[in-house]
Amino acid sequence: MTAELVSQLGDIVGPAGLITDPDQMAGYLTDWRNAYAGAAAAVVRPGTTDEVAAAVARCHAAGVAIVPQGGNTGLCGGAVPDASGRQVVLSLNRMRRIRDLDAANQTITVEAGAVLQSVQEAAAAAGRLFPLSLGAQGSCTIGGNLATNAGGTGVLRYGTMRDLTLGLEVVLPDGRIWNGLRGLRKDNTGYDLKHLFIGAEGTLGVITAAVLKLFPALRSRATAWVALPNPQAAIDLIGVFRELAGDRLTGFELMSRQSVEFVLRHCSGARDPFPDHHPWYVLTEVSDTLPGADLDAVIEAALGEAYERGLLADAVVASSPAQAAALWALREGISEAQNHEGPSLKHDITVPVSRIPAFIARTDRALEAALPGIRIVTYGHIGDGNLHHNLSKPAGAADEEFRARAGELARIIYDATHACEGSISAEHGLGQSKRDIITDYKDRHELDLMRALKHLFDPAGLMNPGKVLAEPSPRDRRPL
Ligand code: FAD
Ligand code: S2G
Ligand code: ZN
């Protein structure tokens, strides 16, 4: 990148907005897990949409690729620049403003760099709920949540980021600003363009602001931790909860014993709610907008019904908000705890809910045969059919030997996912980690359409190249 371009970018974003010092850039060049690392000519931190637009237009004119970045908590290497040192990381972390909150319209308008937790808090302060909830909420940003179509623990009641969004403001790859910041729940005026940018992982443009839906605040909740003999019992249990709790079911997370073992071993203060060990657990939560609603009774009725059907091995209903928080900490600690057990080979799959038991049985058998002693951490948002099937090495095995098997082991999981009519990326996206293998599982016409859209929006291929789609071959450049 020329000194002239660096100086021009500095003129656009000001001294606070331009980083070229290698030490100061370092945190922007690797992901949360240090699984990916890259290099950059500069990190640019615009303070306004106009500054984003001017910086993008300058890079576009100079033929310099841009990597948009939010909280850098992504798990597929989507926000990490390549090793060339010629790309510019465009961080939205200075654009955190909450531009508007309209309680009557139940909408909040926020800038892309706003941290998810700050949006949850702003909604709560206005007596509303912004329901996206995930383990990284203290660091991830609304822009990253949109770009990855983030899911998390509330999807079964409120949907993914795609379902929570009414309007977007986007800087296109040539620097034009698309203002689609409408807070309308009905707007049938042609193609719904926002849905192209949601889940595009920064490959079609830079999201600079969004109008998000708000919901009535939840004023009563009840939480239970349940021990089960097998995954099928969890599927049957969610059926009971859906029947008896209806829309008040706001959380339903499955965990294998291995997952809980790691948390008990590595997370201080973690306690097993039961004296005995069980192969599977569910953490479930029922919530209502009605203050003082007796939701313990709803949970106890569902657990009673489940007990009658022989689904339960044990169950405990939280007796206080502190105990409910301790149960959620058992679940939210899994990702971090697994990092203490050597490399965590992550897989974020989804299958039809009814196929989960067959998927787990088939995959665990094949993984154990491929690598005896492998430790399989299975947990996640079972209500959406979404499991995190994360693998740890057999106790005592060497890290590098285990890492060397990653492709083979992933193939076992993804083949089983495909056989169960599922998807190899439920909520984390493709980034650079799955951009190649997706071509083995996704319809080729769908991939052709995706490449045509990428070429339409970003013909120069400068917007987060190498993410979601592998670098286009000459064949890929042909129009549809
Ligand atoms: P980044 O990591 O900065 O970027 C992610 C992608 O979005 C990149 O491709 C980047 O180029 C692009 N991008 C970022 N900002 C913009 C923008 N403004 N415009 C265009 N493109 C942009 N994810 C889930 O869905 N559900 C979970 O339950 C979940 N739990 C997690 C738990 C932990 C402990 C961790 C570390 C991560 C978890 N994640 C989860 C993954 C991650 O938090 C989400 O993918 C999140 O949405 C990423 O947001 P971010 O701001 O960190 O994005
Ligand atoms: C979760 C996050 C990370 C992981 O905890 O729900 O999305 O470790 C995951 O897979
Ligand atoms: Zn998840």
Coordinates of C-alpha atoms and ligand atoms in Angstrom, one line a residue:
M1 CA 0.0 0.0 0.0
T2 CA 1.5 3.3 -1.0
A3 CA 2.5 6.0 1.6
E4 CA 0.1 8.3 -0.3
L5 CA -2.9 6.0 0.4
V6 CA -1.9 5.7 4.1
S7 CA -1.7 9.5 4.3
Q8 CA -5.1 9.8 2.6
L9 CA -6.7 7.3 5.0
G10 CA -5.2 9.2 7.9
D11 CA -6.7 12.5 6.5
I12 CA -10.2 10.7 6.4
V13 CA -10.2 9.1 9.8
G14 CA -7.8 11.3 11.7
P15 CA -4.9 10.2 14.0
A16 CA -7.3 8.2 16.3
G17 CA -8.6 6.3 13.4
L18 CA -5.4 5.0 11.8
I19 CA -3.0 2.4 13.1
T20 CA 0.1 1.3 11.3
D21 CA 2.4 0.4 14.2
P22 CA 2.8 -3.4 14.1
D23 CA 2.5 -3.8 17.9
Q24 CA -0.7 -1.7 18.0
M25 CA -2.1 -3.6 15.0
A26 CA -1.4 -7.1 16.5
G27 CA -4.7 -7.6 18.3
Y28 CA -6.6 -6.9 15.0
L29 CA -4.6 -9.5 13.1
T30 CA -5.5 -12.7 14.9
D31 CA -8.9 -14.2 16.0
W32 CA -10.2 -14.9 19.5
R33 CA -8.8 -18.4 19.6
N34 CA -5.5 -17.6 17.8
A35 CA -6.5 -20.1 15.3
Y36 CA -5.9 -17.6 12.4
A37 CA -3.3 -14.9 12.0
G38 CA -2.7 -12.4 9.2
A39 CA -0.9 -9.2 8.3
A40 CA -2.3 -5.8 7.3
A41 CA -1.0 -2.6 5.7
A42 CA -3.0 -0.6 8.2
V43 CA -6.0 -0.8 10.6
V44 CA -8.5 1.9 9.9
R45 CA -11.1 2.9 12.6
P46 CA -13.6 5.3 11.1
G47 CA -15.8 7.3 13.5
T48 CA -18.8 7.9 11.1
T49 CA -20.5 6.3 8.2
D50 CA -19.2 9.1 5.9
E51 CA -15.6 8.2 7.1
V52 CA -16.3 4.5 6.3
A53 CA -17.6 5.5 2.9
A54 CA -14.6 7.7 2.1
A55 CA -12.1 5.1 3.3
V56 CA -13.8 2.3 1.3
A57 CA -13.9 4.5 -1.8
R58 CA -10.2 5.3 -1.5
C59 CA -9.2 1.7 -1.1
H60 CA -11.5 0.7 -3.9
A61 CA -9.9 3.3 -6.2
A62 CA -6.4 2.0 -5.2
G63 CA -7.4 -1.6 -5.6
V64 CA -6.7 -2.4 -1.9
A65 CA -8.8 -5.1 -0.2
I66 CA -10.7 -4.4 3.0
V67 CA -11.5 -6.8 5.9
P68 CA -14.4 -5.5 8.0
Q69 CA -14.0 -6.2 11.7
G70 CA -16.3 -5.9 14.8
G71 CA -15.5 -7.5 18.1
N72 CA -13.2 -10.1 16.5
T73 CA -15.0 -13.0 18.4
G74 CA -15.9 -14.8 15.2
L75 CA -15.0 -18.5 15.1
C76 CA -14.3 -19.0 11.4
G77 CA -11.4 -16.6 10.7
G78 CA -13.8 -14.2 8.9
A79 CA -12.4 -11.0 10.4
V80 CA -8.7 -11.9 10.0
P81 CA -6.7 -10.5 7.1
D82 CA -4.6 -12.7 4.8
A83 CA -0.8 -13.0 5.1
S84 CA 0.0 -10.7 2.2
G85 CA 0.2 -7.5 4.4
R86 CA -1.6 -5.6 1.6
Q87 CA -5.1 -5.6 3.1
V88 CA -6.7 -3.0 5.3
V89 CA -8.6 -4.0 8.4
L90 CA -11.6 -1.7 8.8
S91 CA -12.6 -1.8 12.4
L92 CA -16.0 -0.5 13.4
N93 CA -15.1 -0.3 17.0
R94 CA -15.3 3.5 17.2
M95 CA -18.9 3.5 15.8
R96 CA -20.8 2.5 19.0
R97 CA -23.6 5.0 19.1
I98 CA -27.2 4.2 19.8
R99 CA -28.8 6.6 17.4
D100 CA -32.5 6.1 18.4
L101 CA -34.8 4.0 20.5
D102 CA -38.5 4.1 19.7
A103 CA -40.3 2.2 22.5
A104 CA -43.7 2.5 20.8
N105 CA -42.4 1.2 17.5
Q106 CA -40.4 -1.3 19.5
T107 CA -37.2 -0.5 17.5
I108 CA -33.7 0.5 18.3
T109 CA -31.3 2.1 15.8
V110 CA -27.6 1.3 16.5
E111 CA -24.2 1.7 14.9
A112 CA -22.4 -1.4 13.8
G113 CA -19.6 -1.1 16.4
A114 CA -22.1 -1.2 19.3
V115 CA -21.3 -4.1 21.6
L116 CA -24.2 -6.5 21.9
Q117 CA -24.3 -6.2 25.7
S118 CA -24.7 -2.4 25.5
V119 CA -27.7 -2.8 23.2
Q120 CA -29.3 -5.3 25.6
E121 CA -28.7 -2.8 28.4
A122 CA -30.1 0.1 26.5
A123 CA -33.2 -1.9 25.7
A124 CA -33.7 -3.0 29.3
A125 CA -33.3 0.6 30.5
A126 CA -36.3 1.5 28.2
G127 CA -38.3 -1.5 29.6
R128 CA -37.7 -3.5 26.5
L129 CA -35.8 -6.6 25.5
F130 CA -33.2 -7.1 22.7
P131 CA -33.2 -10.9 22.8
L132 CA -30.0 -11.9 21.0
S133 CA -27.9 -13.7 23.7
L134 CA -24.6 -15.4 23.2
G135 CA -21.4 -16.2 25.2
A136 CA -19.4 -13.4 23.5
Q137 CA -22.0 -10.7 24.1
G138 CA -19.5 -8.6 26.1
S139 CA -17.3 -8.2 23.1
C140 CA -19.1 -9.0 19.9
T141 CA -20.7 -6.2 18.0
I142 CA -24.0 -5.7 16.2
G143 CA -22.2 -5.4 12.9
G144 CA -20.5 -8.8 13.4
N145 CA -23.8 -10.3 14.7
L146 CA -25.5 -9.1 11.5
A147 CA -22.6 -10.2 9.2
T148 CA -22.6 -13.7 10.7
N149 CA -26.4 -13.9 11.3
A150 CA -25.7 -14.8 14.9
G151 CA -27.9 -17.2 16.8
G152 CA -27.2 -18.0 20.4
T153 CA -29.5 -19.3 23.2
G154 CA -32.7 -17.3 22.4
V155 CA -33.3 -18.4 18.8
L156 CA -36.0 -20.9 19.7
R157 CA -38.2 -18.1 20.9
Y158 CA -37.0 -15.0 19.0
G159 CA -35.1 -16.2 15.9
T160 CA -31.6 -15.3 14.6
M161 CA -30.2 -11.9 13.9
R162 CA -31.9 -12.1 10.5
D163 CA -35.3 -12.3 12.3
L164 CA -34.4 -9.4 14.6
T165 CA -33.5 -6.8 11.9
L166 CA -35.8 -4.3 10.1
G167 CA -33.3 -2.1 8.3
L168 CA -29.6 -1.6 7.5
E169 CA -27.2 1.1 6.5
V170 CA -24.4 -0.3 4.3
V171 CA -21.3 1.1 2.6
L172 CA -21.0 -0.8 -0.7
P173 CA -17.7 -2.0 -2.0
D174 CA -17.3 1.2 -4.2
G175 CA -18.0 3.5 -1.3
R176 CA -21.6 4.3 -2.0
I177 CA -23.9 4.5 1.1
W178 CA -27.1 2.5 1.0
N179 CA -29.5 3.9 3.5
G180 CA -32.1 1.2 4.2
L181 CA -32.6 2.3 7.9
R182 CA -36.4 1.8 7.9
G183 CA -38.2 0.6 11.0
L184 CA -41.1 -0.9 9.2
R185 CA -42.5 -4.4 9.8
K186 CA -44.2 -4.3 6.4
D187 CA -42.4 -2.9 3.3
N188 CA -43.2 -4.8 0.1
T189 CA -41.4 -2.7 -2.4
G190 CA -39.2 -5.2 -4.3
Y191 CA -36.3 -7.3 -3.3
D192 CA -35.5 -7.3 0.4
L193 CA -31.8 -6.3 0.0
K194 CA -31.0 -6.3 3.8
H195 CA -31.1 -10.1 3.7
L196 CA -28.2 -10.2 1.3
F197 CA -25.9 -8.4 3.7
I198 CA -27.1 -10.3 6.8
G199 CA -24.9 -13.5 6.9
A200 CA -22.6 -12.3 4.1
E201 CA -19.7 -12.0 6.6
G202 CA -18.5 -8.7 5.2
T203 CA -18.1 -10.0 1.6
L204 CA -20.8 -7.7 0.0
G205 CA -20.3 -4.4 2.0
V206 CA -19.7 -2.8 5.4
I207 CA -22.7 -2.7 7.6
T208 CA -22.6 0.7 9.5
A209 CA -25.9 0.8 11.3
A210 CA -29.1 -1.2 11.8
V211 CA -32.7 -0.9 12.9
L212 CA -33.4 -3.8 15.3
K213 CA -36.6 -5.1 16.8
L214 CA -37.3 -4.8 20.5
F215 CA -39.6 -7.0 22.5
P216 CA -41.5 -6.6 25.8
A217 CA -39.2 -7.1 28.8
L218 CA -39.4 -10.5 30.5
R219 CA -40.4 -10.0 34.1
S220 CA -40.7 -13.6 35.3
R221 CA -38.5 -16.6 34.7
A222 CA -37.9 -20.1 35.9
T223 CA -34.8 -22.3 35.2
A224 CA -34.2 -26.0 35.5
W225 CA -31.3 -28.4 35.1
V226 CA -32.4 -31.8 34.0
A227 CA -30.4 -35.1 33.8
L228 CA -31.4 -37.5 30.9
P229 CA -30.4 -40.9 29.8
N230 CA -29.9 -40.1 26.1
P231 CA -30.5 -37.5 23.4
Q232 CA -33.9 -38.9 22.4
A233 CA -35.1 -38.1 25.9
A234 CA -34.1 -34.5 25.3
I235 CA -36.0 -34.4 22.1
D236 CA -39.1 -35.8 23.8
L237 CA -38.6 -33.4 26.7
I238 CA -38.6 -30.3 24.5
G239 CA -41.9 -31.6 23.0
V240 CA -43.4 -31.6 26.5
F241 CA -42.1 -28.1 27.2
R242 CA -43.4 -26.8 23.9
E243 CA -46.8 -28.2 24.7
L244 CA -47.0 -26.9 28.3
A245 CA -45.0 -23.7 28.1
G246 CA -45.7 -22.6 24.4
D247 CA -44.0 -19.3 23.6
R248 CA -42.8 -19.0 27.2
L249 CA -40.0 -21.5 26.4
T250 CA -37.0 -19.2 26.0
G251 CA -34.1 -21.5 26.5
F252 CA -33.3 -25.2 25.9
E253 CA -29.7 -26.2 25.8
L254 CA -28.3 -29.8 25.6
M255 CA -24.9 -30.8 27.1
S256 CA -23.1 -34.1 27.2
R257 CA -21.4 -35.3 30.4
Q258 CA -18.0 -34.6 28.8
S259 CA -19.0 -30.9 28.3
V260 CA -19.9 -30.6 32.0
E261 CA -16.8 -32.5 33.2
F262 CA -14.6 -29.9 31.5
V263 CA -16.5 -27.0 33.1
L264 CA -16.4 -28.7 36.6
R265 CA -12.6 -29.2 36.1
H266 CA -11.7 -25.7 34.8
C267 CA -14.3 -23.2 35.8
S268 CA -13.9 -22.0 39.4
G269 CA -17.0 -22.2 41.5
A270 CA -18.7 -24.7 39.1
R271 CA -20.7 -27.3 41.0
D272 CA -22.5 -30.4 39.8
P273 CA -26.2 -29.9 40.7
F274 CA -26.5 -33.7 41.2
P275 CA -24.7 -36.3 43.3
D276 CA -24.6 -38.8 40.5
H277 CA -23.1 -38.5 37.0
H278 CA -25.5 -38.7 34.0
P279 CA -24.7 -39.0 30.3
W280 CA -26.8 -36.0 29.2
Y281 CA -28.2 -32.8 30.6
V282 CA -30.6 -30.1 29.5
L283 CA -30.7 -26.5 30.8
T284 CA -34.2 -25.1 30.2
E285 CA -35.7 -21.7 30.9
V286 CA -39.3 -20.5 30.8
S287 CA -40.0 -16.7 30.8
D288 CA -43.0 -14.4 30.8
T289 CA -43.6 -10.6 30.5
L290 CA -46.1 -10.9 33.3
P291 CA -44.5 -9.9 36.7
G292 CA -44.9 -12.6 39.3
A293 CA -46.1 -15.3 36.9
D294 CA -45.8 -18.7 38.7
L295 CA -43.4 -20.2 36.1
D296 CA -42.0 -22.7 38.6
A297 CA -45.4 -24.4 38.4
V298 CA -45.2 -24.5 34.6
I299 CA -41.7 -26.1 34.8
E300 CA -42.8 -28.5 37.5
A301 CA -45.8 -29.6 35.5
A302 CA -43.6 -30.2 32.4
L303 CA -41.0 -32.1 34.5
G304 CA -43.9 -34.1 36.1
E305 CA -45.2 -35.1 32.7
A306 CA -41.7 -36.0 31.6
Y307 CA -41.1 -38.1 34.7
E308 CA -44.4 -40.0 34.0
R309 CA -43.0 -40.7 30.6
G310 CA -39.7 -42.1 32.0
L311 CA -37.6 -39.3 30.4
L312 CA -35.9 -38.0 33.4
A313 CA -33.0 -39.3 35.6
D314 CA -33.0 -36.2 37.9
A315 CA -34.1 -32.5 37.8
V316 CA -33.7 -29.4 39.9
V317 CA -35.6 -26.1 39.5
A318 CA -33.5 -23.1 40.5
S319 CA -34.6 -21.6 43.8
S320 CA -33.1 -18.2 43.2
P321 CA -31.8 -15.9 40.4
A322 CA -28.3 -16.7 41.8
Q323 CA -28.8 -20.5 41.4
A324 CA -30.3 -19.9 37.9
A325 CA -27.1 -17.9 37.0
A326 CA -24.9 -20.7 38.3
L327 CA -26.7 -23.2 36.1
W328 CA -26.3 -21.0 33.1
A329 CA -22.6 -20.6 34.0
L330 CA -22.2 -24.3 33.7
R331 CA -23.4 -24.0 30.1
E332 CA -21.7 -20.8 29.1
G333 CA -18.4 -22.0 30.5
I334 CA -18.0 -24.9 28.1
S335 CA -16.3 -23.1 25.3
E336 CA -13.6 -21.6 27.6
A337 CA -13.2 -24.7 29.6
Q338 CA -12.5 -26.8 26.5
N339 CA -9.5 -24.6 25.6
H340 CA -7.7 -25.9 28.7
E341 CA -7.8 -29.4 27.3
G342 CA -5.6 -28.7 24.2
P343 CA -6.8 -27.9 20.7
S344 CA -10.6 -27.7 20.4
L345 CA -11.7 -28.7 16.9
K346 CA -15.0 -26.9 16.6
H347 CA -18.0 -27.9 14.6
D348 CA -21.2 -25.9 14.5
I349 CA -23.8 -28.1 12.7
T350 CA -27.6 -28.2 12.5
V351 CA -29.9 -31.0 11.5
P352 CA -33.7 -31.3 11.8
V353 CA -34.4 -31.6 15.6
S354 CA -35.9 -35.1 15.1
R355 CA -32.6 -36.3 13.5
I356 CA -30.3 -35.2 16.4
P357 CA -30.3 -38.6 18.2
A358 CA -29.4 -40.5 15.0
F359 CA -26.7 -37.8 14.1
I360 CA -25.1 -38.1 17.5
A361 CA -25.1 -41.9 17.5
R362 CA -23.7 -42.2 14.0
T363 CA -21.0 -39.5 14.5
D364 CA -19.8 -40.6 17.9
R365 CA -19.4 -44.2 16.7
A366 CA -17.4 -43.1 13.6
L367 CA -15.2 -40.7 15.6
E368 CA -14.4 -43.2 18.3
A369 CA -13.5 -45.8 15.6
A370 CA -11.3 -43.2 13.8
L371 CA -9.5 -42.1 17.0
P372 CA -10.1 -44.2 20.1
G373 CA -10.2 -42.2 23.3
I374 CA -11.3 -39.0 21.5
R375 CA -13.3 -36.7 23.8
I376 CA -16.4 -35.4 22.2
V377 CA -17.9 -32.2 23.7
T378 CA -21.5 -32.1 22.4
Y379 CA -23.6 -29.2 23.5
G380 CA -25.8 -26.4 22.2
H381 CA -29.1 -25.0 21.0
I382 CA -31.0 -28.3 20.5
G383 CA -34.3 -26.4 20.1
D384 CA -32.9 -25.1 16.8
G385 CA -31.4 -28.5 15.8
N386 CA -28.0 -26.8 16.4
L387 CA -25.1 -28.7 18.1
H388 CA -21.6 -27.7 18.8
H389 CA -19.8 -31.0 18.2
N390 CA -16.3 -29.9 19.5
L391 CA -13.5 -32.4 19.7
S392 CA -10.7 -32.7 22.3
K393 CA -7.7 -35.0 21.9
P394 CA -7.5 -38.3 23.8
A395 CA -6.0 -37.7 27.2
G396 CA -2.2 -37.6 26.9
A397 CA -2.1 -37.4 23.1
A398 CA 0.1 -34.8 21.4
D399 CA -1.6 -31.5 20.2
E400 CA 0.0 -31.5 16.8
E401 CA -0.9 -35.1 16.0
F402 CA -4.5 -34.3 17.0
R403 CA -4.6 -31.1 14.9
A404 CA -3.2 -33.1 11.9
R405 CA -6.4 -35.2 12.0
A406 CA -8.7 -32.2 11.9
G407 CA -9.7 -32.5 8.3
E408 CA -10.5 -36.2 8.5
L409 CA -12.5 -35.8 11.7
A410 CA -14.4 -32.8 10.3
R411 CA -15.3 -34.9 7.2
I412 CA -16.8 -37.6 9.5
I413 CA -19.0 -34.9 11.2
Y414 CA -20.0 -33.1 8.0
D415 CA -20.8 -36.3 6.1
A416 CA -23.1 -37.4 8.9
T417 CA -24.6 -33.9 9.0
H418 CA -25.2 -34.0 5.3
A419 CA -26.7 -37.5 5.5
C420 CA -29.1 -36.2 8.1
E421 CA -30.1 -33.4 5.7
G422 CA -28.4 -30.7 7.8
S423 CA -26.0 -27.8 7.4
I424 CA -22.3 -27.7 8.2
S425 CA -22.6 -24.1 9.6
A426 CA -25.6 -23.3 11.8
E427 CA -24.7 -20.0 13.2
H428 CA -20.9 -19.2 13.0
G429 CA -20.7 -18.8 9.3
L430 CA -18.1 -20.1 6.8
G431 CA -15.4 -17.5 7.1
Q432 CA -12.1 -18.9 5.8
S433 CA -12.4 -22.2 7.7
K434 CA -15.3 -23.7 5.7
R435 CA -15.2 -21.8 2.4
D436 CA -13.6 -24.7 0.7
I437 CA -15.4 -27.7 2.2
I438 CA -18.8 -26.1 1.7
T439 CA -18.5 -26.8 -2.0
D440 CA -18.8 -30.5 -1.2
Y441 CA -22.2 -30.0 0.5
K442 CA -24.0 -27.1 -1.0
D443 CA -26.1 -27.2 -4.2
R444 CA -23.8 -26.2 -7.1
H445 CA -26.5 -23.8 -8.6
E446 CA -26.7 -22.2 -5.2
L447 CA -23.0 -21.7 -5.2
D448 CA -23.1 -20.3 -8.7
L449 CA -25.8 -17.8 -7.7
M450 CA -23.7 -16.8 -4.6
R451 CA -20.7 -16.2 -6.9
A452 CA -22.8 -14.2 -9.3
L453 CA -24.1 -12.0 -6.5
K454 CA -20.5 -11.5 -5.1
H455 CA -19.4 -10.5 -8.6
L456 CA -22.4 -8.1 -9.0
F457 CA -21.8 -6.4 -5.7
D458 CA -18.0 -6.6 -5.6
P459 CA -16.7 -7.1 -9.2
A460 CA -13.1 -6.1 -8.1
G461 CA -13.2 -8.7 -5.3
L462 CA -11.9 -6.3 -2.7
M463 CA -14.5 -6.8 0.1
N464 CA -13.2 -9.4 2.5
P465 CA -11.8 -11.7 -0.3
G466 CA -11.3 -15.4 0.5
K467 CA -14.1 -15.5 3.0
V468 CA -17.4 -17.5 2.5
L469 CA -16.4 -18.3 -1.1
A470 CA -13.0 -19.5 -2.2
E471 CA -11.2 -17.1 -4.6
P472 CA -13.2 -17.0 -7.9
S473 CA -11.7 -19.0 -10.8
P474 CA -12.0 -17.6 -14.3
R475 CA -15.1 -19.9 -14.7
D476 CA -16.7 -18.3 -11.7
R477 CA -16.5 -14.9 -13.2
R478 CA -18.9 -15.7 -16.0
P479 CA -22.3 -14.0 -15.6
L480 CA -25.2 -16.2 -14.8
Ligands
FAD1 P1 -16.1 -10.3 14.1 O1 -15.5 -11.5 14.6 O2 -15.3 -9.0 14.2 O3 -16.4 -10.5 12.5 C1 -17.2 -11.7 12.1 C2 -17.5 -11.6 10.6 O4 -18.3 -10.5 10.3 C3 -16.2 -11.4 9.8 O5 -16.4 -12.0 8.5 C4 -16.2 -9.9 9.6 O6 -15.5 -9.5 8.4 C5 -17.6 -9.5 9.5 N1 -18.0 -8.2 10.0 C6 -17.8 -7.7 11.3 N2 -18.3 -6.5 11.4 C7 -18.9 -6.2 10.2 C8 -19.6 -5.1 9.6 N3 -19.9 -4.0 10.4 N4 -20.0 -5.1 8.3 C9 -19.7 -6.2 7.6 N5 -19.1 -7.3 8.0 C10 -18.7 -7.3 9.3 N6 -22.0 -17.1 17.6 C11 -23.3 -17.5 17.6 O7 -24.0 -17.3 16.5 N7 -23.9 -18.1 18.6 C12 -23.3 -18.4 19.8 O8 -23.9 -18.9 20.7 C13 -21.9 -17.9 19.9 N8 -21.3 -18.1 21.1 C14 -20.0 -17.7 21.2 C15 -19.3 -17.9 22.4 C16 -17.9 -17.5 22.5 C17 -17.2 -17.7 23.8 C18 -17.3 -16.9 21.4 C19 -15.8 -16.5 21.5 C20 -17.9 -16.7 20.2 C21 -19.3 -17.2 20.1 N9 -20.0 -17.0 18.9 C22 -21.3 -17.3 18.8 C23 -19.3 -16.5 17.7 C24 -19.2 -14.9 17.5 O9 -19.4 -14.3 18.8 C25 -20.3 -14.4 16.6 O10 -20.1 -14.9 15.3 C26 -20.5 -12.9 16.5 O11 -21.6 -12.6 15.8 C27 -19.2 -12.2 15.9 O12 -19.4 -10.8 16.2 P2 -18.0 -9.9 16.1 O13 -18.5 -8.5 16.3 O14 -17.0 -10.4 17.1 O15 -17.5 -10.1 14.6
S2G2 C1 -21.8 -21.6 21.9 C2 -19.6 -21.0 20.9 C3 -18.4 -21.5 20.7 C4 -17.9 -22.8 20.5 O1 -21.2 -21.6 23.0 O2 -23.0 -21.6 21.8 O3 -21.7 -21.0 19.6 O4 -17.1 -23.2 21.3 C5 -21.0 -21.6 20.7 O5 -18.3 -23.6 19.6
ZN3 ZN -23.8 -21.5 19.8

